[in-house]
Structure formats: structure tokens, C-alpha cells
Amino acid sequence: MKLKTFFARSAEALIGIAVLAGAVVFYVNQGTGRSINAVKRTAAVPSVQIEKTGPVEIRNTIEGIGTGLARESVDITANATEKVVGIFFKDGQYVEGGKLLVQLNDDQYQAQLEDAKINLAEQERELRRLTPLYNARITSQKDFEAARTAVARARTTIGIVEYAIRNRQIIAPFSGKLAMRMVSLGDLVSPGTLVTSIDDISEIKIDFRVSEKYYPMVRAGQKVGVTSVAYPDTVFSGTISAISPRIDPVTRTADVRAVVKNDDRKLAPGMLFVVKLELGTRSAVMIPEKAVMSLGEVQYIFIYNKDKQNVSRRVVRLGRRDGGRVEVTGGLNAGEVIVTDGVLKLADRSPVILKKEAAQ
């Protein structure tokens, strides 16, 4: 009887232990599930970074693309039909204005010049002989005037021959750098035959265009910065020299000319230049470019609402871009807080947590 009682009590104890263990497992599982769900809910809320916007002073800069032109540029051609008898320059040589570059055959005109000089000397002797006779009323006025006319005609003949001789000399019209030689000794040239070209590159002119929006702000004498792919680390200083009085009705732009000193002759005509023109400073709201989302042609950002711990979508208008930041010209006021990182996960009125809070 005692043995039966023992086994009965043991069975009751085992059943109690099993029930207790089951209850413990149930509550543990319930607690773990609540923890996992809480973590999932936390993970479902996007974490973002924010930035408070403020006004900044930015330089109002416009850019234009232009091609370099020489200060003066001329194709040097022959003026007469003659053979080349002398060449006095080399390809690419820098020459001073007035230098003789090419000599054409002028033997015939040199002979005519000597003959004309002899004739002039003879006519002047005759005029000197007749002058005292005319003053003494020994010779007629007609003979005296004929002698004077002969002297004048002889001098005119010399001038004509000297002009023909000068046309057989091809001279640099101004100081500059020559291009390649296009003629050789013995060539028969004629008026219009290209001999070479010359560029005065002491200054480089750069023509570019500005939008009519900036036309009233551009003035002659303003400073510009000029860069070229040939010298990517160098900014050349220039000055606005002229502004077109007309705006192109098709492109709505105006031509502007800048001049850059080129004393060291680094720059060359034909180079492509980027011209930057500063029009003063102004106050603007700049935000990171990564904060901006696009939907077609619409750009928008997300505003952080601290009280509600969520964000609201805001359509904005954008302006110039500079160094990874973009100007907001409409839709955002200085002092508002925007989302700068994590915007891809957001929608209008999405709840968010800040990244520094999520990490705690």
C-alpha cells in the first residue's frame, strides 16, 4: 500500500514538473517573439541623415566657350607676277614688322629706275640753266614752264618705278609669328599667290556668348579667368574688351570678346578656351546634390519633421551646381531641415529615425 502511494505521488510530481517546464518554454518563446518583432519594426523604419539649411554667399559666375584668335592675322600674298629670287625667313619664325620676307625679280624696274634718275638729273640741269635767263627776261615763260613740267614728270616717273619695285618686295606688315613657307626659289608667283601667313599673338582674342539673362551685367573692362586643356592647371587673366550691341533672336545670346595678354606666347590662335566671368556675389541656399530626387522633369527633396519624426516630400527648383552641391531657387527656405542620406528609402510622410540614434 505504501508502494502504490509512493508511485502515485511521484507521478503527480513528474506531471507538475512537465507542466511547469512547458509554461516556462511558452513564456520564453513569447518573449523572444516580441523581441524579434520589435527589432523587425525598428529595422523597417528608415534611418537617415539630416542637415539644416542656411544661406551662403556664392560667387555669381557664368561660363562661356570660345576659340582663340590672334590680335592681328594676315595671309601674306604676292602683288605681282614675277619669279622668286630671294627668301629671307624660316618656317614659324618670329619677325619684326617691316622685315623683307621674299624678293621677286625686279631687274627690269631697277634699270628703269636708273634711267628715270638720269632723266631727272638732265631735266633739273635744264631748269637751272633756264631759271636765270627767265629772270633776266632773256627766255620766254613758255620755255621756263616746259622745263619745270619736265622735272615734275621725271620725278613722277621715278615714283611709279619705285612703286613697282616695292611690289616685288614682300614685307612683314607687323611683328608676329610666321606660318609655313608656301613658295620656293624660282617659283613664278602672281597676285594672290599665298607666300605665308603672320599672326600677332602678343594678345589672344576670345569670342564667346552669354545668355540675355546676364547681358545687362556684362561690362567692358570686367576681368575674366581663362583656361585651356593645353594648360589645365593654369588660369590666364583677361579683360572684356567689347560686347555686341545685338542679341541673337534665335539663341538669345550675345557675343562678347575677351582679350588675354600672351607675352610669353604660350597661347595660340585656334585653341579652345573656357571663359569664366564673375558677376559679384549673392546669397543662396545650397544643398547636397545627393539629397535631390527626380521624377521625370520634377525635382524634389524630403523635409524632416522633428515633432512627428517623419518626412514630407517637397518639390523644388534648382539653379547652379558647384562642387557636389546645388542651389535651390524655389521651394525651400533657409533654416529648414532636409534629409541628405537615405532618401532612396523614403516616401511622403515616411517615419524615420536618425542614423546616430539608430546606432545607439
Phi, psi and omega in degrees: 000318178295324180294318178297319181296322179298312181296324180295316179294323179295319180296319179297321181294317180297319179297319180296318179297318181297317179296318180297317179297320179297320179295319179298314180299320181298312181293324177297314179298320179296318179294318179296319179297319178296323179294316180297317180296321179296319178296317179298318180295323178293318180294334182285340179275120183297142173260137187225164169250147184234165179210136177273127183277152178206158179289141176230153176272123179237151177280128179278096187243137173241154181237150175218154178252131181215163178250137182288141176233147176290156176301315172222142180214127185220139167275124181268122184235166177282153179250356185212163176266103182205170175272148176281123180244354179200135177234127189233034176210164178242160179303132176073011183285144172271129183230156175273152177300138180094355180290138175286123182260314183221137176249127174263159181298124180227023183304316182299318184283332174295321177294318178296326179294318178297318179297319180294323178293320177297316180297320179296316179299320179296316181292324178292324177296318179297320179293322178294326179291320184280336186301309179294327178294321179293319179295330180271006180063028179271326178248163184278159177295328181298315179295322180295315180294325178296322178293318178297320179295321180297321177295316180297319180296321179295320177294321177297318179299320177298317179299319180295316180294319179297324176297317178297323179293318179297326178292344176267004175245121179262117191240145176295124183287337178200170179288138180175185181258130182276153173270203182284149178283133184249003180229163178228164176301135180091348177296142172265113182253164179220168180306127181100348178295126182286124178264310176191185172228160182225138179235129170272104184253024175295335172225149175244126176267136180233116177263128177219177184238146175234148178294151179299340177299324182260358185305316181293344184268349184268132181225147173298138181098347178293147180276146177228157172249132186238133176233156180221150178295339179290331179227073188296337183261008183241133174250120180266136181273138179218180182222140174291122182256333182202150178228132180297139178281358183241149173252130181295121183290346179272308183268347184056042177230162179237147178281136177229140179244128175248150179238131181240128176295141184223050185298326180272001175059033176288321186272152183226149175301143180097346178294149175268131184235147169254121183253125177249127182239121180269131182245031179096190180242160178206163179271137182209160174259119181246135178229161177297141179298328182291347178280350186261132175248153181236141174226094188069236178264006182261131175250140181216162178227175178243127178265132181273126178256105186295319184295319183267354182055040177218184181233157174231140182280141183223125176282136183228161171251139185248154177241229185286155177245145182200117174060041178083004178236156184228144179279136174257114183264352179194143177100356182216136178251148176300138181102341177284154183256127182243159174274128181251341181216136183097013185291337182295337183268359192260154170223171181300131180067022175293134171290146181219161168234152180281146185300322180292330176284324180295331183281344183279000000 
